[in-house]
Amino acid sequence: MKNNNQTKLDYSKQERQFMTFGYSSPTDGMYLIDDVEYQVGKDFRTLEHYLEYKECGLNTMMLQSYFAYEGKEPWEESLAKRMMDLCLQAGIKKCIITDRRLHQMSASSESLVGEGKRFATQEDLNAYVATCMEDYVKHPAFLGLLINDEPRHWTLPAFGQIYRAIKAYCPDAYIEANLLPYMTYCQVRDFYCDHEEGVDLEEGYERYMKKFCDCSGADKLLTDDYPFMADRIPFRMLDEHIRCVQIIADYCAAHNLRFEAVAQTFSGSANGGKNPWWAPQTFDTMQWQLNLYLAMGVKVFSYFTYWRKQCNRRDGEWYYNGTSFMTQEGEKTSLWYVMKEIHEEMQKFAPTMYDFKYRASTYIVGEDATKELYYFKNVKQEELEIIDWKKVTCNEDAIVVLTELVNEETGDHMIAVMNANNPYLATTGRDVDTNFEIDFGKEFKGLTVHYRGESRVVNLEDGKYRGHLKAGYAEYLIPFKK
């Protein structure tokens, strides 16, 4: 069904939903400080709290290491099965689980296959993985497995062998496995690849993505990168976050891969809670994160974290209680209500957005906003097909991200327009709202404008559209000629 932006199409009748889930699902009431267990006196793995999880707009459950199946007990008696049964009772029909055996093997720094290794051939490994999976894969809530998080390049051969073995037994299995994000501080440089002389950091990261795909045969890339930092007032943006997202989106577009992402839903510290490092989230900062991901083509959204993370250290990562969806005592926070509303908006937009694939991205900036461009370090200004972004105008304080997406079935193009100003600057009295004007050309007579789950049709005069956005918010524009 080709249309190529000739006339207005109604995409809203499709039955499509974004996949959503949270890290650190409802806990047993235990948390750790420096490996010492503390109890809050209540087990939250209940139907009530699973219903609450679903009510917030999370439609998939991920059962991490505290719920892992190890194969030591019969599957029918396992905690993982009990939790999957509970998900079905709550109407959560998809579960990602952890098989500790496979998770541990996927983190190996040595190949699992070959002469002198545990498995002589990949087929032998496939057979072992099949025996691990044969019980839980039959559960009606089974969606897939969680394996090693943020693999370093030297672990990718074993990681890929497990990935391929899972897919050999269950081709439709969803596999949750974060890549390292693109970061510019020197400690991560050698995590991506063996850096030869003359290989810069971005090329090293591209090699990392390629090796990940070559080893695993994956048809998607997933990463977690947390953009709102608390080490300055007002809270600043992580310098390389937008470039990280753009690099992965461009790689996925070039190699026909899906892009999935983990958003920041916590505040914490890297030094035992002494000094905040990651900032708490608000309605506007969550709009900022999710609009950037939507504009870059993401369709699967997860959140770090739903509950307060159970493991905290005084000499390391510390997660502040009350800054995620739920407190460790099982109380809803303001973020739970924020995300409930945002999920309702997103899912109303999902049927339209689902088949649009990211193609390219760029940005424009007003004269007075250039001092804020530190977090656009190395972001590329790429060409868009349907508009000339160099003719897009904005007010003096504006920073605007523009992306182009294409529906391959209809040929329709969509332009996402996002006010990428830091929402926290508004707390200082700064005006970070954005006015913009886009010239689509006189052949275009109208637009379908999507904003916060609602749509409207706008007639164009001389092909020009003018809009206004708060920091973090976005409009998604589908032009038509008749």
Short mmCIF file of C-alpha atoms in Angstrom, two decimals, residues 78-450:
data_model
loop_
_atom_site.label_atom_id
_atom_site.label_comp_id
_atom_site.label_asym_id
_atom_site.label_seq_id
_atom_site.Cartn_x
_atom_site.Cartn_y
_atom_site.Cartn_z
CA SER A 78 10.64 -23.14 41.18
CA LEU A 79 10.24 -19.52 42.23
CA ALA A 80 10.52 -18.41 38.62
CA LYS A 81 7.47 -20.48 37.64
CA ARG A 82 5.47 -19.16 40.61
CA MET A 83 6.23 -15.60 39.56
CA MET A 84 5.32 -16.30 35.94
CA ASP A 85 2.02 -17.79 37.12
CA LEU A 86 1.44 -14.66 39.18
CA CYS A 87 2.08 -12.51 36.12
CA LEU A 88 -0.67 -14.32 34.23
CA GLN A 89 -3.06 -13.80 37.16
CA ALA A 90 -2.32 -10.07 36.94
CA GLY A 91 -2.87 -9.99 33.18
CA ILE A 92 0.84 -9.60 32.37
CA LYS A 93 1.23 -11.99 29.47
CA LYS A 94 4.96 -11.70 28.76
CA CYS A 95 7.89 -12.58 31.04
CA ILE A 96 11.64 -12.33 30.55
CA ILE A 97 13.35 -14.68 32.97
CA THR A 98 16.90 -15.44 34.11
CA ASP A 99 18.43 -18.89 33.76
CA ARG A 100 21.51 -18.57 35.94
CA ARG A 101 23.36 -21.30 34.04
CA LEU A 102 23.03 -19.52 30.71
CA HIS A 103 23.56 -16.08 32.19
CA GLN A 104 26.85 -17.13 33.76
CA MET A 105 28.11 -18.81 30.60
CA SER A 106 27.26 -15.74 28.51
CA ALA A 107 29.70 -13.73 30.69
CA SER A 108 32.66 -16.03 30.03
CA SER A 109 35.84 -14.34 28.84
CA GLU A 110 36.76 -17.48 26.90
CA SER A 111 35.00 -19.28 24.09
CA LEU A 112 32.65 -22.04 25.22
CA VAL A 113 33.18 -24.03 22.04
CA GLY A 114 36.24 -25.73 20.57
CA GLU A 115 39.05 -28.11 21.30
CA GLY A 116 39.63 -28.38 25.04
CA LYS A 117 36.50 -26.32 25.81
CA ARG A 118 33.34 -27.41 27.59
CA PHE A 119 31.56 -28.01 24.26
CA ALA A 120 33.32 -29.42 21.24
CA THR A 121 30.90 -27.80 18.76
CA GLN A 122 28.20 -25.15 18.67
CA GLU A 123 25.74 -28.00 18.09
CA ASP A 124 26.77 -29.57 21.41
CA LEU A 125 26.19 -26.23 23.15
CA ASN A 126 22.83 -25.89 21.37
CA ALA A 127 21.79 -29.30 22.71
CA TYR A 128 22.76 -28.34 26.28
CA VAL A 129 20.87 -25.03 26.08
CA ALA A 130 17.83 -26.87 24.74
CA THR A 131 17.78 -29.11 27.82
CA CYS A 132 18.00 -26.02 30.06
CA MET A 133 15.10 -24.32 28.29
CA GLU A 134 12.77 -27.22 27.57
CA ASP A 135 10.55 -26.74 30.63
CA TYR A 136 10.15 -22.99 30.99
CA VAL A 137 9.84 -22.31 27.28
CA LYS A 138 6.43 -24.05 27.43
CA HIS A 139 5.06 -21.63 30.00
CA PRO A 140 2.39 -19.42 28.37
CA ALA A 141 4.00 -16.26 29.77
CA PHE A 142 7.51 -17.07 28.51
CA LEU A 143 8.90 -14.36 26.25
CA GLY A 144 12.64 -14.72 26.59
CA LEU A 145 15.81 -14.61 28.65
CA LEU A 146 18.11 -12.12 30.31
CA ILE A 147 21.80 -12.75 29.63
CA ASN A 148 25.05 -10.89 30.36
CA ASP A 149 24.76 -7.14 30.82
CA GLU A 150 27.15 -4.76 29.03
CA PRO A 151 29.56 -7.38 27.64
CA ARG A 152 33.15 -6.29 27.04
CA HIS A 153 34.49 -7.10 23.59
CA TRP A 154 36.55 -10.06 24.85
CA THR A 155 33.39 -11.73 26.22
CA LEU A 156 31.47 -11.42 22.95
CA PRO A 157 32.46 -14.83 21.49
CA ALA A 158 30.95 -16.74 24.46
CA PHE A 159 28.08 -14.26 24.67
CA GLY A 160 27.31 -14.84 21.00
CA GLN A 161 27.49 -18.61 21.35
CA ILE A 162 24.82 -18.54 24.08
CA TYR A 163 22.74 -16.05 22.10
CA ARG A 164 22.81 -18.29 19.02
CA ALA A 165 22.06 -21.42 21.06
CA ILE A 166 18.95 -19.79 22.59
CA LYS A 167 17.75 -18.78 19.14
CA ALA A 168 18.50 -22.23 17.72
CA TYR A 169 16.08 -23.79 20.20
CA CYS A 170 13.51 -20.99 20.33
CA PRO A 171 13.83 -18.61 17.35
CA ASP A 172 11.16 -16.25 18.71
CA ALA A 173 12.78 -15.89 22.15
CA TYR A 174 13.32 -12.31 23.20
CA ILE A 175 16.86 -11.77 24.53
CA GLU A 176 17.55 -8.92 26.93
CA ALA A 177 21.22 -7.99 26.75
CA ASN A 178 22.48 -4.42 27.01
CA LEU A 179 25.49 -3.25 25.10
CA LEU A 180 27.82 -0.79 26.72
CA PRO A 181 26.75 2.72 25.76
CA TYR A 182 29.07 5.00 23.81
CA MET A 183 31.08 6.94 26.38
CA THR A 184 34.11 9.16 25.99
CA TYR A 185 35.97 8.75 29.26
CA CYS A 186 39.21 6.86 28.86
CA GLN A 187 38.44 3.87 31.11
CA VAL A 188 35.93 2.39 28.65
CA ARG A 189 38.02 2.78 25.52
CA ASP A 190 39.47 -0.72 25.70
CA PHE A 191 36.09 -2.30 26.53
CA TYR A 192 34.98 -1.76 22.91
CA CYS A 193 37.85 -3.31 20.99
CA ASP A 194 41.62 -3.75 20.92
CA HIS A 195 42.46 -0.20 19.93
CA GLU A 196 45.09 -0.07 17.27
CA GLU A 197 46.99 3.11 16.52
CA GLY A 198 44.80 5.49 14.52
CA VAL A 199 41.47 3.96 15.60
CA ASP A 200 39.43 6.72 17.23
CA LEU A 201 36.78 6.17 19.87
CA GLU A 202 33.77 6.26 17.52
CA GLU A 203 35.35 3.78 15.15
CA GLY A 204 36.13 1.59 18.15
CA TYR A 205 32.49 1.69 19.19
CA GLU A 206 31.37 0.81 15.66
CA ARG A 207 33.70 -2.20 15.79
CA TYR A 208 32.09 -3.15 19.11
CA MET A 209 28.57 -3.04 17.62
CA LYS A 210 29.73 -5.03 14.58
CA LYS A 211 31.42 -7.70 16.70
CA PHE A 212 28.31 -7.93 18.90
CA CYS A 213 26.17 -8.58 15.81
CA ASP A 214 28.70 -10.89 14.11
CA CYS A 215 29.07 -13.06 17.21
CA SER A 216 25.40 -13.23 18.17
CA GLY A 217 23.50 -12.87 14.91
CA ALA A 218 21.28 -10.39 16.79
CA ASP A 219 18.66 -8.43 14.88
CA LYS A 220 18.60 -5.57 17.39
CA LEU A 221 20.80 -3.37 19.55
CA LEU A 222 19.91 -2.40 23.10
CA THR A 223 21.66 0.00 25.44
CA ASP A 224 21.20 1.86 28.71
CA ASP A 225 22.52 5.40 29.03
CA TYR A 226 21.39 7.85 31.71
CA PRO A 227 21.45 11.49 30.60
CA PHE A 228 20.49 13.55 33.67
CA MET A 229 23.41 14.17 36.01
CA ALA A 230 23.30 15.66 39.51
CA ASP A 231 26.90 16.73 40.02
CA ARG A 232 26.11 20.38 39.22
CA ILE A 233 23.25 22.79 39.90
CA PRO A 234 21.13 23.10 37.85
CA PHE A 235 21.35 19.42 36.93
CA ARG A 236 23.34 19.01 33.76
CA MET A 237 23.07 16.71 30.74
CA LEU A 238 25.52 13.87 30.08
CA ASP A 239 27.87 15.19 27.40
CA GLU A 240 27.77 12.28 24.95
CA HIS A 241 24.22 10.94 25.45
CA ILE A 242 22.67 12.33 22.27
CA ARG A 243 25.65 11.25 20.19
CA CYS A 244 25.41 7.77 21.73
CA VAL A 245 21.76 7.49 20.72
CA GLN A 246 22.46 8.84 17.24
CA ILE A 247 25.38 6.44 16.65
CA ILE A 248 23.25 3.42 17.52
CA ALA A 249 20.21 4.66 15.58
CA ASP A 250 22.34 5.25 12.49
CA TYR A 251 23.98 1.82 12.78
CA CYS A 252 20.58 0.15 13.16
CA ALA A 253 19.21 2.02 10.13
CA ALA A 254 22.21 1.05 8.02
CA HIS A 255 22.03 -2.63 8.99
CA ASN A 256 18.25 -3.11 9.26
CA LEU A 257 18.35 -3.67 13.03
CA ARG A 258 15.88 -2.71 15.72
CA PHE A 259 16.93 -0.19 18.37
CA GLU A 260 15.77 -0.68 21.97
CA ALA A 261 16.60 1.46 24.98
CA VAL A 262 16.61 1.69 28.77
CA ALA A 263 15.52 5.01 30.29
CA GLN A 264 16.69 6.57 33.56
CA THR A 265 14.11 6.28 36.36
CA PHE A 266 16.31 6.61 39.44
CA SER A 267 18.59 8.99 41.27
CA GLY A 268 21.81 7.76 42.77
CA SER A 269 25.44 8.17 43.56
CA ALA A 270 28.70 6.53 42.60
CA ASN A 271 30.23 7.01 46.07
CA GLY A 272 27.87 5.41 48.54
CA GLY A 273 25.29 8.18 48.56
CA LYS A 274 27.62 10.93 49.74
CA ASN A 275 27.23 13.10 46.64
CA PRO A 276 24.39 12.81 44.08
CA TRP A 277 25.58 11.72 40.66
CA TRP A 278 22.40 10.85 38.73
CA ALA A 279 19.50 13.29 39.00
CA PRO A 280 15.88 12.48 39.92
CA GLN A 281 13.34 12.46 37.10
CA THR A 282 10.29 14.66 36.51
CA PHE A 283 7.42 14.66 34.03
CA ASP A 284 9.44 16.92 31.70
CA THR A 285 12.71 14.96 31.91
CA MET A 286 10.89 11.70 31.20
CA GLN A 287 9.27 13.36 28.18
CA TRP A 288 12.78 14.42 27.11
CA GLN A 289 14.19 10.90 27.36
CA LEU A 290 11.30 9.07 25.73
CA ASN A 291 10.78 11.60 22.94
CA LEU A 292 14.45 11.36 21.96
CA TYR A 293 14.14 7.56 21.82
CA LEU A 294 10.85 7.66 19.91
CA ALA A 295 12.32 10.14 17.43
CA MET A 296 15.25 7.76 16.89
CA GLY A 297 12.93 4.82 16.14
CA VAL A 298 12.83 2.96 19.48
CA LYS A 299 9.77 0.72 20.03
CA VAL A 300 10.77 -1.21 23.18
CA PHE A 301 11.20 0.79 26.40
CA SER A 302 12.57 -0.42 29.69
CA TYR A 303 13.33 1.50 32.86
CA PHE A 304 16.14 1.40 35.38
CA THR A 305 14.56 0.97 37.89
CA TYR A 306 10.94 0.19 38.91
CA TRP A 307 11.65 -0.62 42.58
CA ARG A 308 14.68 0.70 44.42
CA LYS A 309 17.58 -1.51 43.35
CA GLN A 310 18.19 -4.09 46.07
CA CYS A 311 21.99 -3.94 46.06
CA ASN A 312 23.69 -0.79 47.40
CA ARG A 313 27.24 -0.12 48.52
CA ARG A 314 28.88 2.58 50.64
CA ASP A 315 32.00 2.30 48.49
CA GLY A 316 30.15 2.26 45.16
CA GLU A 317 26.74 2.61 43.54
CA TRP A 318 23.98 3.83 45.83
CA TYR A 319 20.35 4.22 44.76
CA TYR A 320 18.27 6.78 46.62
CA ASN A 321 15.06 5.37 48.02
CA GLY A 322 11.92 7.05 46.66
CA THR A 323 13.34 8.13 43.29
CA SER A 324 12.11 5.20 41.17
CA PHE A 325 8.48 4.21 40.49
CA MET A 326 8.23 2.58 43.96
CA THR A 327 9.96 2.98 47.29
CA GLN A 328 11.64 -0.02 48.91
CA GLU A 329 8.69 -0.02 51.35
CA GLY A 330 6.25 -0.59 48.49
CA GLU A 331 4.79 2.91 48.19
CA LYS A 332 4.08 4.64 44.88
CA THR A 333 6.22 7.68 44.19
CA SER A 334 5.34 10.71 42.05
CA LEU A 335 7.24 9.01 39.21
CA TRP A 336 4.75 6.11 39.21
CA TYR A 337 1.96 8.59 38.41
CA VAL A 338 4.13 10.43 35.89
CA MET A 339 4.86 7.23 34.00
CA LYS A 340 1.27 6.02 34.11
CA GLU A 341 0.23 9.18 32.26
CA ILE A 342 3.13 9.08 29.82
CA HIS A 343 2.53 5.40 29.01
CA GLU A 344 -1.12 6.14 28.23
CA GLU A 345 0.02 8.86 25.80
CA MET A 346 2.68 6.66 24.21
CA GLN A 347 0.40 3.69 23.64
CA LYS A 348 -2.20 5.89 21.93
CA PHE A 349 0.56 6.92 19.52
CA ALA A 350 2.00 3.39 19.10
CA PRO A 351 -0.30 2.22 16.23
CA THR A 352 0.82 5.20 14.12
CA MET A 353 4.48 5.15 15.08
CA TYR A 354 5.09 1.41 15.01
CA ASP A 355 5.94 0.94 11.33
CA PHE A 356 7.95 4.13 10.93
CA LYS A 357 11.68 3.44 10.85
CA TYR A 358 14.36 5.97 11.68
CA ARG A 359 16.35 7.25 8.69
CA ALA A 360 18.44 10.27 9.77
CA SER A 361 18.76 13.06 12.34
CA THR A 362 20.09 16.57 12.81
CA TYR A 363 19.70 19.60 15.06
CA ILE A 364 19.38 23.38 14.90
CA VAL A 365 20.26 25.90 17.56
CA GLY A 366 19.41 29.54 18.31
CA GLU A 367 22.14 32.13 18.75
CA ASP A 368 21.74 32.42 22.52
CA ALA A 369 21.67 28.66 23.15
CA THR A 370 25.14 27.81 21.86
CA LYS A 371 26.60 27.79 25.38
CA GLU A 372 24.35 24.80 26.18
CA LEU A 373 25.64 22.73 23.26
CA TYR A 374 28.17 20.86 25.42
CA TYR A 375 25.82 17.85 25.35
CA PHE A 376 25.74 17.88 21.54
CA LYS A 377 29.42 16.93 21.42
CA ASN A 378 30.10 15.27 18.03
CA VAL A 379 26.39 15.00 17.15
CA LYS A 380 26.12 14.92 13.34
CA GLN A 381 23.93 17.20 11.25
CA GLU A 382 22.68 14.71 8.68
CA GLU A 383 20.61 15.42 5.58
CA LEU A 384 16.85 14.81 5.66
CA GLU A 385 15.01 13.85 2.48
CA ILE A 386 11.66 15.54 2.81
CA ILE A 387 12.78 18.92 4.21
CA ASP A 388 15.85 21.13 4.08
CA TRP A 389 16.74 21.37 7.77
CA LYS A 390 19.01 24.36 7.10
CA LYS A 391 15.87 26.39 6.39
CA VAL A 392 14.19 25.44 9.68
CA THR A 393 14.10 28.48 11.98
CA CYS A 394 13.82 28.73 15.76
CA ASN A 395 13.98 31.35 18.50
CA GLU A 396 17.27 32.50 20.03
CA ASP A 397 17.17 30.17 23.07
CA ALA A 398 16.15 27.05 21.14
CA ILE A 399 17.88 23.71 20.69
CA VAL A 400 15.82 21.50 18.37
CA VAL A 401 16.45 17.90 17.34
CA LEU A 402 14.92 16.90 14.00
CA THR A 403 14.69 13.31 12.84
CA GLU A 404 13.20 11.71 9.76
CA LEU A 405 11.37 8.38 9.83
CA VAL A 406 9.90 6.39 6.94
CA ASN A 407 7.07 3.87 6.73
CA GLU A 408 8.41 1.41 4.17
CA GLU A 409 4.98 -0.01 3.36
CA THR A 410 3.32 3.31 2.54
CA GLY A 411 6.41 5.35 1.67
CA ASP A 412 5.22 8.08 4.04
CA HIS A 413 7.81 10.25 5.77
CA MET A 414 7.50 11.60 9.30
CA ILE A 415 9.47 14.46 10.82
CA ALA A 416 9.96 14.37 14.59
CA VAL A 417 10.61 17.80 16.14
CA MET A 418 11.89 17.81 19.72
CA ASN A 419 12.78 20.69 22.01
CA ALA A 420 16.08 19.30 23.31
CA ASN A 421 16.75 22.03 25.86
CA ASN A 422 17.55 20.75 29.34
CA PRO A 423 14.22 20.94 31.26
CA TYR A 424 16.08 21.57 34.52
CA LEU A 425 17.16 25.01 33.22
CA ALA A 426 13.55 26.15 33.68
CA THR A 427 14.09 25.89 37.45
CA THR A 428 16.55 28.81 37.22
CA GLY A 429 14.01 31.07 35.55
CA ARG A 430 15.38 30.48 32.05
CA ASP A 431 12.88 30.45 29.21
CA VAL A 432 13.62 27.15 27.49
CA ASP A 433 10.44 26.93 25.42
CA THR A 434 10.96 26.70 21.66
CA ASN A 435 9.21 28.30 18.69
CA PHE A 436 10.06 26.82 15.31
CA GLU A 437 9.05 27.02 11.66
CA ILE A 438 9.48 24.24 9.09
CA ASP A 439 9.07 24.81 5.37
CA PHE A 440 7.79 21.55 3.81
CA GLY A 441 7.41 23.15 0.38
CA LYS A 442 4.34 24.41 -1.44
CA GLU A 443 3.43 20.95 -2.76
CA PHE A 444 2.41 19.93 0.79
CA LYS A 445 -1.06 21.09 1.73
CA GLY A 446 -1.37 19.74 5.25
CA LEU A 447 0.05 17.76 8.17
CA THR A 448 -1.14 15.21 10.66
CA VAL A 449 0.38 16.46 13.89
CA HIS A 450 0.85 13.95 16.73
#
